[in-house]
Amino acid sequence: MVVANMVVTSLFVANMFVTLGAMTPSNERPSRRERPAKPALTRDGIIQAALAIARADGLEKVTMRRVAEQLDTGAASLYVYVRNTADLHAAMLDEILATVDLTPATAAGPWRQRLAAVLTSYSLVLFANPALAQSAMASRPSGPNYLSLIECLLTLLKAGGVPDDQAAWGVDLLMLYATGIAAEQGALSGRAEAHDEYHALVAALRGADTARYPEIARLADQLVSDGDRLAWGFQAVIAGIAATPR
Amino acid sequence: MVVANMVVTSLFVANMFVTLGAMTPSNERPSRRERPAKPALTRDGIIQAALAIARADGLEKVTMRRVAEQLDTGAASLYVYVRNTADLHAAMLDEILATVDLTPATAAGPWRQRLAAVLTSYSLVLFANPALAQSAMASRPSGPNYLSLIECLLTLLKAGGVPDDQAAWGVDLLMLYATGIAAEQGALSGRAEAHDEYHALVAALRGADTARYPEIARLADQLVSDGDRLAWGFQAVIAGIAATPR
DNA sequence: ACCTGAACACCGTTCAAGT
DNA sequence: ACCTGAACACCGTTCAAGT
């Protein structure tokens, strides 16, 4: 508990509050010890601590030892609740998927816009936890929140009259795009050197040899142009799914 | 050099051959030492050794210490040629991108088929080196081989009459899809537990609660059905790019 | 049943000292 | 300039011993 960070601080403040509360007359059985007992170890507590570290310092800092330190215990103790690091990552992902907004599925409006809204919400959730997007890419979630999302996408594709076989394969495409774009963004915002990499790419595109890479040179500005790429991308993929028979 | 593997073996055989060759009369200056000197350390040698380890045991086994061991030296020695682990991974990726088949760009046939052929080649290259697909997802390559691939895609989109602005954003979509699908597959074939995860997902889809997930239950077989998903996906994304104005 | 300290078998990276 | 051994500051996971 040497490193100061926001999580530790807020825990400390919370503990202070509890301690102060315990000193008011309304509290009948004050703890015998000065400092309140540390919270009992639970799977959920471990996942929350891990998520806090991931948001603050990136997924690569979510190590068993660091999570344990945050919870004022030893790494070995975590293995009662978590099988291994991969299990922890999967649990973290499942946890944040609960916050995806699925309400557009039953709202009014054109189905393509509603589908894009759900996908955008999913991408934004992963953007907010950029480190997890990469593990979402690599793992195969099968938790209830993931299933709800898939169900939601299938319902909207059906509402749009997309044939069943195209819809079934289409959800893979949509999820791959939504997850992939968040993973890319996650990599960009996560690592310090990623900005250098991005600028190296922009420089490479802008300064591309006109003879060897004529199209890149011609379209350099378009290639790196700003705009609502996310919305356009969703509409393009949706249109492709709807228009392409198997 | 305790662990036996194919790379070590083939290096040994190669060394044997050199030794035998050195004993023939045609060789004027035989080495004073019995065993031939180990090959000089080069950046390319390091990358090749790293790729061999990645193919054999996965990217997570490509550690500085393991690559160094393979090359019969210490990890510290690699830092003369490689800045850090990320640099090594980027160099490995650039190396394999050289093997992508870009010839469909100038071949005969419908542009959509030729575009899909190039993308399929790219995906297959990443499939053959599954561990690198994930790092391709996270990093921003800007090497000459990457630029050639982008140039190729832009040329084919232009041949198809896709408007410049859609083509410029479209290459991102195509690359994201082609890279993402390989990264998924790479994760699947790379880790032992990934098969369990996949079967858990299939079981979760097949056994989905009919009341809660009616669409998943209805389409379970379609969702996990075999077929040329890669080709269909490329056609769908291409169609979407061509049909969706900004 | 849960928790712990200690151990095992690893990592990436740096650096002074050698050649 | 290149290479090396040793060190530093970490990892995940296991396990016997405690409560």
Coordinates of C-alpha atoms (C1' of nucleotides) in Angstrom, one line a residue:
Chain A
M1 CA 0.0 0.0 0.0
V2 CA 2.9 2.3 -0.8
V3 CA 1.8 3.7 -4.1
A4 CA -0.8 6.5 -3.8
N5 CA -3.7 6.4 -6.2
M6 CA -7.3 7.4 -6.4
V7 CA -8.7 4.1 -5.5
V8 CA -6.6 3.8 -2.3
T9 CA -7.5 7.4 -1.5
S10 CA -11.2 6.9 -1.9
L11 CA -11.1 3.7 0.1
F12 CA -9.2 5.6 2.8
V13 CA -11.9 8.4 2.7
A14 CA -14.6 5.8 2.9
N15 CA -12.9 4.2 5.9
M16 CA -12.5 7.6 7.6
F17 CA -16.2 8.2 7.1
V18 CA -17.1 4.8 8.7
T19 CA -14.7 5.5 11.6
L20 CA -16.2 8.9 12.2
G21 CA -19.7 7.5 12.0
A22 CA -18.7 4.9 14.6
M23 CA -17.8 7.7 17.0
T24 CA -21.3 9.2 16.9
P25 CA -23.7 8.2 19.8
S26 CA -26.1 6.5 17.4
N27 CA -23.6 3.7 17.0
E28 CA -24.1 1.3 19.9
R29 CA -21.4 -1.3 19.4
P30 CA -18.2 0.5 18.3
S31 CA -15.4 -1.8 17.0
R32 CA -12.8 -2.7 19.6
R33 CA -10.1 -1.9 17.1
E34 CA -9.2 1.6 16.1
R35 CA -9.2 0.9 12.3
P36 CA -12.2 -1.0 10.9
A37 CA -11.5 -4.5 9.8
K38 CA -10.5 -4.7 6.1
P39 CA -13.4 -5.8 3.9
A40 CA -13.9 -9.6 3.6
L41 CA -12.4 -11.0 0.4
T42 CA -15.0 -11.8 -2.2
R43 CA -14.9 -12.6 -5.9
D44 CA -16.7 -9.4 -6.7
G45 CA -14.4 -7.3 -4.5
I46 CA -11.4 -8.8 -6.4
I47 CA -13.0 -8.0 -9.8
Q48 CA -13.9 -4.4 -8.7
A49 CA -10.3 -3.8 -7.5
A50 CA -9.0 -5.3 -10.7
L51 CA -11.2 -3.0 -12.8
A52 CA -10.1 0.0 -10.8
I53 CA -6.5 -0.8 -11.5
A54 CA -7.2 -1.5 -15.2
R55 CA -8.9 1.9 -15.6
A56 CA -6.1 3.7 -13.8
D57 CA -3.0 2.0 -15.1
G58 CA -4.0 -0.4 -17.9
L59 CA -4.7 -4.1 -18.0
E60 CA -1.0 -5.0 -18.0
K61 CA -0.8 -3.6 -14.5
V62 CA -3.6 -5.9 -13.3
T63 CA -1.4 -8.6 -11.8
M64 CA -2.4 -11.0 -9.1
R65 CA 0.2 -9.4 -6.8
R66 CA -1.0 -5.9 -7.5
V67 CA -4.7 -6.7 -7.0
A68 CA -3.8 -8.5 -3.8
E69 CA -1.8 -5.5 -2.5
Q70 CA -4.8 -3.3 -3.2
L71 CA -6.9 -5.6 -1.1
D72 CA -4.3 -5.7 1.6
T73 CA -3.6 -9.4 1.2
G74 CA -1.2 -11.8 -0.5
A75 CA -1.5 -13.0 -4.1
A76 CA -2.0 -16.6 -3.0
S77 CA -5.3 -15.6 -1.3
L78 CA -6.9 -14.6 -4.6
Y79 CA -6.8 -18.1 -5.9
V80 CA -9.6 -19.1 -3.6
Y81 CA -11.9 -17.0 -5.7
V82 CA -10.2 -16.8 -9.1
R83 CA -8.9 -19.7 -11.0
N84 CA -6.1 -17.8 -12.8
T85 CA -5.3 -14.5 -14.5
A86 CA -7.4 -15.4 -17.6
D87 CA -10.4 -16.1 -15.4
L88 CA -10.0 -12.7 -13.8
H89 CA -9.9 -11.0 -17.1
A90 CA -13.0 -12.8 -18.3
A91 CA -14.8 -11.9 -15.2
M92 CA -13.8 -8.2 -15.6
L93 CA -15.2 -8.2 -19.1
D94 CA -18.4 -9.8 -18.1
E95 CA -18.8 -7.3 -15.4
I96 CA -18.5 -4.3 -17.7
L97 CA -20.8 -5.8 -20.3
A98 CA -23.6 -5.4 -17.8
T99 CA -23.5 -1.6 -18.5
V100 CA -24.2 -1.8 -22.2
D101 CA -27.5 0.0 -23.0
L102 CA -29.8 -2.4 -24.7
T103 CA -32.9 -0.2 -24.5
P104 CA -32.7 1.0 -28.2
A105 CA -33.8 -2.5 -29.1
T106 CA -37.3 -1.7 -27.9
A107 CA -37.4 2.0 -28.7
A108 CA -39.0 3.7 -31.6
G109 CA -37.2 4.6 -34.8
P110 CA -35.5 3.0 -37.8
W111 CA -34.0 -0.4 -37.0
R112 CA -30.6 0.5 -38.5
Q113 CA -30.2 3.5 -36.2
R114 CA -31.3 1.5 -33.2
L115 CA -28.9 -1.3 -34.1
A116 CA -26.1 1.2 -34.4
A117 CA -27.0 2.7 -31.1
V118 CA -26.6 -0.6 -29.2
L119 CA -23.3 -1.3 -31.0
T120 CA -22.2 2.2 -30.2
S121 CA -23.0 1.7 -26.5
Y122 CA -21.0 -1.5 -26.5
S123 CA -18.1 0.2 -28.1
L124 CA -18.2 3.1 -25.7
V125 CA -18.2 0.7 -22.7
L126 CA -15.1 -0.9 -24.1
F127 CA -13.6 2.6 -24.8
A128 CA -14.1 3.5 -21.2
N129 CA -12.2 0.4 -20.2
P130 CA -9.8 0.3 -23.2
A131 CA -7.6 -2.4 -21.8
L132 CA -10.4 -4.9 -21.7
A133 CA -11.3 -4.5 -25.4
Q134 CA -8.2 -6.4 -26.3
S135 CA -9.0 -9.3 -24.1
A136 CA -12.6 -9.2 -25.5
M137 CA -11.0 -9.7 -28.9
A138 CA -9.0 -12.7 -27.7
S139 CA -11.5 -14.5 -25.5
R140 CA -14.9 -16.0 -26.2
P141 CA -17.3 -14.6 -23.6
S142 CA -20.3 -16.7 -22.9
G143 CA -21.7 -14.9 -19.9
P144 CA -25.3 -13.8 -19.5
N145 CA -24.5 -10.2 -20.4
Y146 CA -22.8 -11.3 -23.6
L147 CA -25.8 -13.4 -24.5
S148 CA -28.2 -10.5 -23.9
L149 CA -26.2 -8.4 -26.3
I150 CA -26.3 -11.1 -29.0
E151 CA -30.0 -11.6 -28.5
C152 CA -30.5 -7.9 -28.8
L153 CA -28.6 -7.7 -32.1
L154 CA -30.5 -10.7 -33.6
T155 CA -33.8 -9.1 -32.6
L156 CA -33.0 -5.9 -34.4
L157 CA -31.7 -7.7 -37.5
K158 CA -35.0 -9.6 -37.6
A159 CA -36.9 -6.4 -37.2
G160 CA -35.1 -5.1 -40.2
G161 CA -36.2 -8.1 -42.2
V162 CA -32.6 -9.5 -42.6
P163 CA -32.8 -13.2 -43.6
D164 CA -32.0 -15.5 -40.7
D165 CA -28.8 -17.0 -42.2
Q166 CA -27.4 -13.6 -42.9
A167 CA -28.3 -12.3 -39.4
A168 CA -26.7 -15.3 -37.7
W169 CA -23.4 -14.7 -39.5
G170 CA -23.9 -11.0 -39.4
V171 CA -23.8 -10.7 -35.6
D172 CA -20.2 -12.1 -35.7
L173 CA -19.3 -9.3 -38.2
L174 CA -20.9 -6.6 -36.1
M175 CA -19.3 -7.8 -32.9
L176 CA -16.0 -8.2 -34.5
Y177 CA -16.1 -4.6 -35.9
A178 CA -17.4 -3.1 -32.6
T179 CA -14.9 -5.0 -30.5
G180 CA -12.0 -4.5 -32.9
I181 CA -12.4 -0.7 -33.2
A182 CA -12.4 -0.5 -29.4
A183 CA -9.4 -2.7 -29.1
E184 CA -7.5 -0.5 -31.6
Q185 CA -8.6 2.6 -29.7
G186 CA -7.7 0.9 -26.4
A187 CA -4.2 0.1 -27.7
L188 CA -3.8 3.7 -28.8
S189 CA -4.9 5.3 -25.5
G190 CA -3.3 2.7 -23.3
R191 CA 0.3 2.6 -24.3
A192 CA 2.5 5.7 -24.3
E193 CA 4.4 4.6 -27.4
A194 CA 1.1 4.1 -29.3
H195 CA 0.9 7.8 -30.0
D196 CA 4.3 7.7 -31.6
E197 CA 3.2 4.7 -33.6
Y198 CA 0.2 6.5 -34.8
H199 CA 2.2 9.6 -35.8
A200 CA 4.7 7.4 -37.5
L201 CA 1.8 5.9 -39.5
V202 CA 0.3 9.4 -40.4
A203 CA 3.8 10.5 -41.4
A204 CA 4.3 7.4 -43.5
L205 CA 1.0 8.0 -45.2
R206 CA 1.5 11.7 -45.8
G207 CA 5.1 11.2 -47.0
A208 CA 4.4 8.1 -49.0
D209 CA 6.5 7.7 -52.2
T210 CA 4.2 9.0 -54.9
A211 CA 5.7 6.6 -57.5
R212 CA 5.5 3.5 -55.3
Y213 CA 2.3 4.3 -53.4
P214 CA 0.3 6.6 -55.7
E215 CA -3.2 5.9 -54.2
I216 CA -1.9 6.4 -50.6
A217 CA -0.3 9.7 -51.6
R218 CA -3.4 10.8 -53.4
L219 CA -5.7 9.9 -50.5
A220 CA -3.4 10.6 -47.6
D221 CA -5.7 13.3 -46.2
Q222 CA -8.8 11.2 -46.6
L223 CA -7.1 8.2 -44.9
V224 CA -6.4 10.1 -41.7
S225 CA -9.4 12.5 -41.9
D226 CA -11.6 13.0 -38.8
G227 CA -15.3 12.4 -38.8
D228 CA -17.8 9.9 -37.4
R229 CA -16.0 6.8 -38.6
L230 CA -17.7 4.7 -36.0
A231 CA -21.3 5.5 -37.2
W232 CA -20.3 5.2 -40.9
G233 CA -18.6 1.9 -40.2
F234 CA -21.7 0.5 -38.4
Q235 CA -24.0 1.6 -41.2
A236 CA -21.6 0.1 -43.8
V237 CA -21.4 -3.3 -42.1
I238 CA -25.2 -3.3 -41.5
A239 CA -25.8 -2.5 -45.1
G240 CA -23.4 -5.2 -46.2
I241 CA -25.0 -7.9 -44.0
A242 CA -28.5 -7.0 -45.3
A243 CA -27.4 -6.9 -48.9
T244 CA -25.2 -10.0 -49.2
P245 CA -26.9 -13.4 -49.5
R246 CA -25.0 -16.5 -48.6
Chain B
M1 CA 19.8 -25.4 -24.8
V2 CA 18.2 -28.1 -22.8
V3 CA 14.8 -28.2 -24.5
A4 CA 14.8 -30.1 -27.8
N5 CA 12.7 -28.6 -30.5
M6 CA 12.7 -28.6 -34.3
V7 CA 14.5 -25.3 -34.7
V8 CA 17.4 -26.4 -32.5
T9 CA 17.5 -29.6 -34.4
S10 CA 17.6 -28.0 -37.8
L11 CA 20.3 -25.6 -36.7
F12 CA 22.3 -28.5 -35.5
V13 CA 21.9 -30.3 -38.8
A14 CA 22.8 -27.2 -40.7
N15 CA 26.0 -26.9 -38.6
M16 CA 26.8 -30.5 -39.2
F17 CA 26.6 -30.0 -42.9
V18 CA 29.0 -27.0 -42.7
T19 CA 31.4 -29.0 -40.6
L20 CA 31.3 -31.9 -43.1
G21 CA 31.8 -29.5 -46.0
A22 CA 34.8 -27.9 -44.3
M23 CA 36.5 -31.4 -44.2
T24 CA 36.4 -31.8 -48.0
P25 CA 39.6 -30.9 -49.9
S26 CA 37.8 -28.1 -51.7
N27 CA 37.8 -26.1 -48.5
E28 CA 41.2 -24.4 -48.1
R29 CA 40.9 -22.7 -44.7
P30 CA 39.2 -25.1 -42.3
S31 CA 38.2 -23.5 -39.0
R32 CA 40.7 -24.1 -36.2
R33 CA 37.9 -25.0 -33.8
E34 CA 36.1 -28.3 -34.0
R35 CA 32.6 -26.8 -33.9
P36 CA 31.9 -24.0 -36.3
A37 CA 31.5 -20.5 -34.7
K38 CA 27.9 -19.8 -33.9
P39 CA 26.3 -17.5 -36.5
A40 CA 26.9 -13.8 -35.9
L41 CA 24.1 -12.0 -34.1
T42 CA 22.0 -9.9 -36.5
R43 CA 18.6 -8.2 -36.2
D44 CA 17.2 -10.5 -38.9
G45 CA 18.6 -13.6 -37.2
I46 CA 16.8 -12.5 -34.0
I47 CA 13.5 -11.9 -35.8
Q48 CA 13.7 -15.3 -37.6
A49 CA 14.5 -17.1 -34.3
A50 CA 11.6 -15.2 -32.7
L51 CA 9.2 -16.2 -35.5
A52 CA 10.2 -19.8 -35.2
I53 CA 9.5 -19.8 -31.4
A54 CA 6.1 -18.0 -32.1
R55 CA 5.1 -20.6 -34.6
A56 CA 6.1 -23.5 -32.4
D57 CA 5.0 -22.3 -29.0
G58 CA 3.0 -19.1 -29.4
L59 CA 3.8 -15.4 -29.0
E60 CA 3.8 -15.5 -25.2
K61 CA 6.8 -17.8 -25.3
V62 CA 8.7 -15.3 -27.4
T63 CA 10.6 -13.8 -24.5
M64 CA 14.0 -12.0 -24.7
R65 CA 15.5 -14.7 -22.6
R66 CA 14.1 -17.5 -24.8
V67 CA 15.1 -15.9 -28.1
A68 CA 18.6 -15.3 -26.7
E69 CA 18.9 -18.9 -25.5
Q70 CA 17.9 -20.1 -29.0
L71 CA 20.7 -18.0 -30.4
D72 CA 23.1 -19.2 -27.7
T73 CA 23.6 -15.9 -26.1
G74 CA 22.3 -13.8 -23.2
A75 CA 19.2 -11.7 -23.3
A76 CA 21.2 -8.5 -22.8
S77 CA 22.9 -9.0 -26.1
L78 CA 19.7 -8.7 -28.1
Y79 CA 19.3 -5.1 -27.0
V80 CA 22.0 -4.1 -29.4
Y81 CA 19.6 -4.9 -32.3
V82 CA 16.2 -4.6 -30.8
R83 CA 14.9 -1.7 -28.7
N84 CA 12.5 -3.8 -26.6
T85 CA 9.9 -6.5 -26.8
A86 CA 7.3 -4.3 -28.6
D87 CA 9.9 -3.5 -31.2
L88 CA 10.6 -7.2 -31.7
H89 CA 6.9 -8.0 -32.1
A90 CA 6.5 -5.2 -34.7
A91 CA 9.5 -6.4 -36.6
M92 CA 8.1 -9.9 -36.6
L93 CA 4.8 -8.6 -38.0
D94 CA 6.5 -6.6 -40.7
E95 CA 8.5 -9.6 -41.7
I96 CA 5.5 -11.9 -42.3
L97 CA 3.6 -9.2 -44.1
A98 CA 6.1 -9.5 -46.9
T99 CA 4.5 -12.9 -47.8
V100 CA 1.1 -11.5 -48.5
D101 CA 0.1 -12.2 -52.1
L102 CA -0.7 -8.9 -53.8
T103 CA -0.8 -10.3 -57.4
P104 CA -4.6 -10.4 -57.6
A105 CA -4.4 -6.6 -57.8
T106 CA -3.2 -6.8 -61.3
A107 CA -4.9 -10.1 -62.4
A108 CA -8.0 -10.5 -64.4
G109 CA -11.5 -10.9 -63.0
P110 CA -14.1 -9.0 -61.0
W111 CA -12.6 -6.5 -58.7
R112 CA -14.6 -7.8 -55.7
Q113 CA -13.2 -11.3 -56.1
R114 CA -9.7 -9.9 -56.5
L115 CA -10.0 -7.7 -53.4
A116 CA -11.3 -10.6 -51.4
A117 CA -8.3 -12.7 -52.7
V118 CA -5.8 -10.2 -51.3
L119 CA -7.6 -9.9 -48.0
T120 CA -7.8 -13.7 -47.8
S121 CA -4.1 -14.0 -48.4
Y122 CA -3.5 -11.4 -45.6
S123 CA -5.7 -13.4 -43.3
L124 CA -4.1 -16.7 -44.1
V125 CA -0.6 -15.2 -43.4
L126 CA -1.9 -14.2 -40.0
F127 CA -3.6 -17.5 -39.5
A128 CA -0.2 -19.2 -40.2
N129 CA 1.3 -17.1 -37.5
P130 CA -1.7 -16.8 -35.2
A131 CA 0.0 -15.3 -32.3
L132 CA 1.0 -12.2 -34.4
A133 CA -2.6 -11.4 -35.4
Q134 CA -3.3 -10.2 -31.9
S135 CA -0.3 -7.9 -31.9
A136 CA -1.3 -6.7 -35.4
M137 CA -4.6 -5.7 -33.8
A138 CA -3.0 -3.7 -31.1
S139 CA -0.1 -2.1 -33.0
R140 CA -0.1 0.4 -35.8
P141 CA 2.2 -1.0 -38.4
S142 CA 3.7 1.5 -40.8
G143 CA 6.3 -0.5 -42.6
P144 CA 6.7 -0.8 -46.4
N145 CA 4.9 -4.1 -46.6
Y146 CA 1.9 -2.7 -44.7
L147 CA 1.9 0.3 -47.0
S148 CA 2.0 -1.9 -50.1
L149 CA -1.0 -3.8 -48.8
I150 CA -3.0 -0.6 -48.2
E151 CA -2.0 0.7 -51.7
C152 CA -3.2 -2.6 -53.2
L153 CA -6.6 -2.3 -51.4
L154 CA -7.1 1.3 -52.5
T155 CA -6.2 0.4 -56.1
L156 CA -8.8 -2.3 -56.2
L157 CA -11.5 -0.1 -54.6
K158 CA -10.8 2.5 -57.2
A159 CA -11.0 -0.1 -59.9
G160 CA -14.5 -0.9 -58.5
G161 CA -15.5 2.7 -58.8
V162 CA -15.9 3.2 -55.1
P163 CA -15.9 6.9 -54.3
D164 CA -12.6 8.1 -52.8
D165 CA -13.9 9.1 -49.4
Q166 CA -15.6 5.7 -48.9
A167 CA -12.5 3.9 -50.1
A168 CA -10.3 5.8 -47.7
W169 CA -12.4 4.9 -44.7
G170 CA -13.2 1.5 -46.2
V171 CA -9.7 0.2 -46.0
D172 CA -9.8 0.6 -42.3
L173 CA -12.9 -1.5 -42.2
L174 CA -11.5 -4.2 -44.4
M175 CA -8.2 -4.4 -42.5
L176 CA -10.0 -4.4 -39.1
Y177 CA -12.1 -7.3 -40.3
A178 CA -9.3 -9.3 -41.8
T179 CA -7.0 -8.7 -38.9
G180 CA -9.8 -9.3 -36.3
I181 CA -10.9 -12.6 -37.7
A182 CA -7.3 -13.8 -37.7
A183 CA -6.8 -12.5 -34.2
E184 CA -9.9 -14.4 -33.0
Q185 CA -8.7 -17.6 -34.8
G186 CA -5.2 -17.0 -33.4
A187 CA -6.5 -16.9 -29.9
L188 CA -8.5 -20.0 -30.5
S189 CA -5.7 -22.1 -31.9
G190 CA -3.1 -20.6 -29.6
R191 CA -4.3 -21.3 -26.1
A192 CA -5.3 -24.7 -24.8
E193 CA -8.2 -23.3 -22.8
A194 CA -9.6 -21.5 -25.9
H195 CA -11.2 -24.7 -27.1
D196 CA -13.0 -25.0 -23.7
E197 CA -14.1 -21.4 -24.1
Y198 CA -15.4 -22.1 -27.6
H199 CA -17.3 -25.2 -26.5
A200 CA -18.7 -23.2 -23.5
L201 CA -20.0 -20.6 -26.0
V202 CA -21.5 -23.2 -28.3
A203 CA -23.1 -24.9 -25.3
A204 CA -24.4 -21.6 -24.0
L205 CA -25.9 -20.8 -27.4
R206 CA -27.5 -24.3 -27.9
G207 CA -28.8 -24.4 -24.4
A208 CA -29.9 -20.8 -24.3
D209 CA -33.1 -20.1 -22.2
T210 CA -35.8 -20.0 -24.8
A211 CA -37.8 -17.5 -22.8
R212 CA -35.0 -15.1 -22.2
Y213 CA -33.0 -15.5 -25.4
P214 CA -35.6 -16.6 -28.0
E215 CA -33.7 -15.5 -31.1
I216 CA -30.5 -17.2 -29.9
A217 CA -32.4 -20.4 -29.2
R218 CA -34.1 -20.2 -32.6
L219 CA -30.9 -19.5 -34.5
A220 CA -28.4 -21.5 -32.4
D221 CA -27.5 -23.9 -35.2
Q222 CA -27.1 -21.1 -37.7
L223 CA -25.0 -19.1 -35.3
V224 CA -22.4 -21.9 -35.0
S225 CA -22.8 -23.3 -38.5
D226 CA -19.8 -24.0 -40.7
G227 CA -19.3 -22.5 -44.1
D228 CA -17.1 -20.0 -45.9
R229 CA -17.7 -17.3 -43.3
L230 CA -14.5 -15.5 -44.3
A231 CA -15.5 -15.1 -48.0
W232 CA -19.0 -14.1 -47.1
G233 CA -17.7 -11.6 -44.5
F234 CA -15.4 -10.0 -47.1
Q235 CA -18.2 -9.7 -49.6
A236 CA -20.5 -8.2 -47.1
V237 CA -18.0 -5.6 -45.9
I238 CA -17.0 -4.7 -49.5
A239 CA -20.7 -4.4 -50.4
G240 CA -21.3 -2.1 -47.4
I241 CA -18.4 0.1 -48.2
A242 CA -19.5 0.5 -51.8
A243 CA -23.1 1.2 -50.9
T244 CA -22.8 3.5 -47.9
P245 CA -22.1 7.2 -48.7
R246 CA -20.6 9.4 -46.0
Chain C
dA1 C1' -12.9 -23.3 4.4
dC2 C1' -10.1 -19.7 4.1
dC3 C1' -5.7 -17.4 4.5
dT4 C1' -0.7 -16.9 4.6
dG5 C1' 4.5 -16.9 3.8
dA6 C1' 7.7 -18.8 1.3
dA7 C1' 9.2 -20.9 -2.5
dC8 C1' 9.7 -22.1 -7.6
dA9 C1' 10.4 -20.9 -12.0
dC10 C1' 10.1 -17.6 -14.6
dC11 C1' 10.0 -12.3 -16.8
dG12 C1' 12.2 -7.3 -19.2
dT13 C1' 15.6 -4.2 -18.9
dT14 C1' 19.9 -1.9 -17.3
dC15 C1' 24.6 -1.4 -16.6
dA16 C1' 29.4 -1.7 -15.5
dA17 C1' 33.0 -4.3 -17.1
dG18 C1' 35.1 -6.7 -20.5
dT19 C1' 36.8 -7.6 -25.7
Chain D
dA1 C1' 31.0 -1.5 -31.3
dC2 C1' 29.6 -5.5 -29.5
dC3 C1' 28.9 -8.8 -25.9
dT4 C1' 28.5 -10.5 -21.2
dG5 C1' 27.3 -11.6 -16.2
dA6 C1' 25.0 -10.0 -12.7
dA7 C1' 21.7 -7.4 -10.7
dC8 C1' 17.1 -5.1 -10.1
dA9 C1' 12.5 -5.2 -9.9
dC10 C1' 9.1 -7.6 -11.1
dC11 C1' 5.7 -11.8 -12.6
dG12 C1' 1.9 -16.4 -11.9
dT13 C1' 1.2 -20.2 -9.4
dT14 C1' 1.7 -23.9 -5.9
dC15 C1' 1.8 -25.7 -1.4
dA16 C1' 2.5 -26.9 3.3
dA17 C1' 1.3 -24.9 7.4
dG18 C1' -1.6 -22.3 10.0
dT19 C1' -6.5 -20.5 11.7

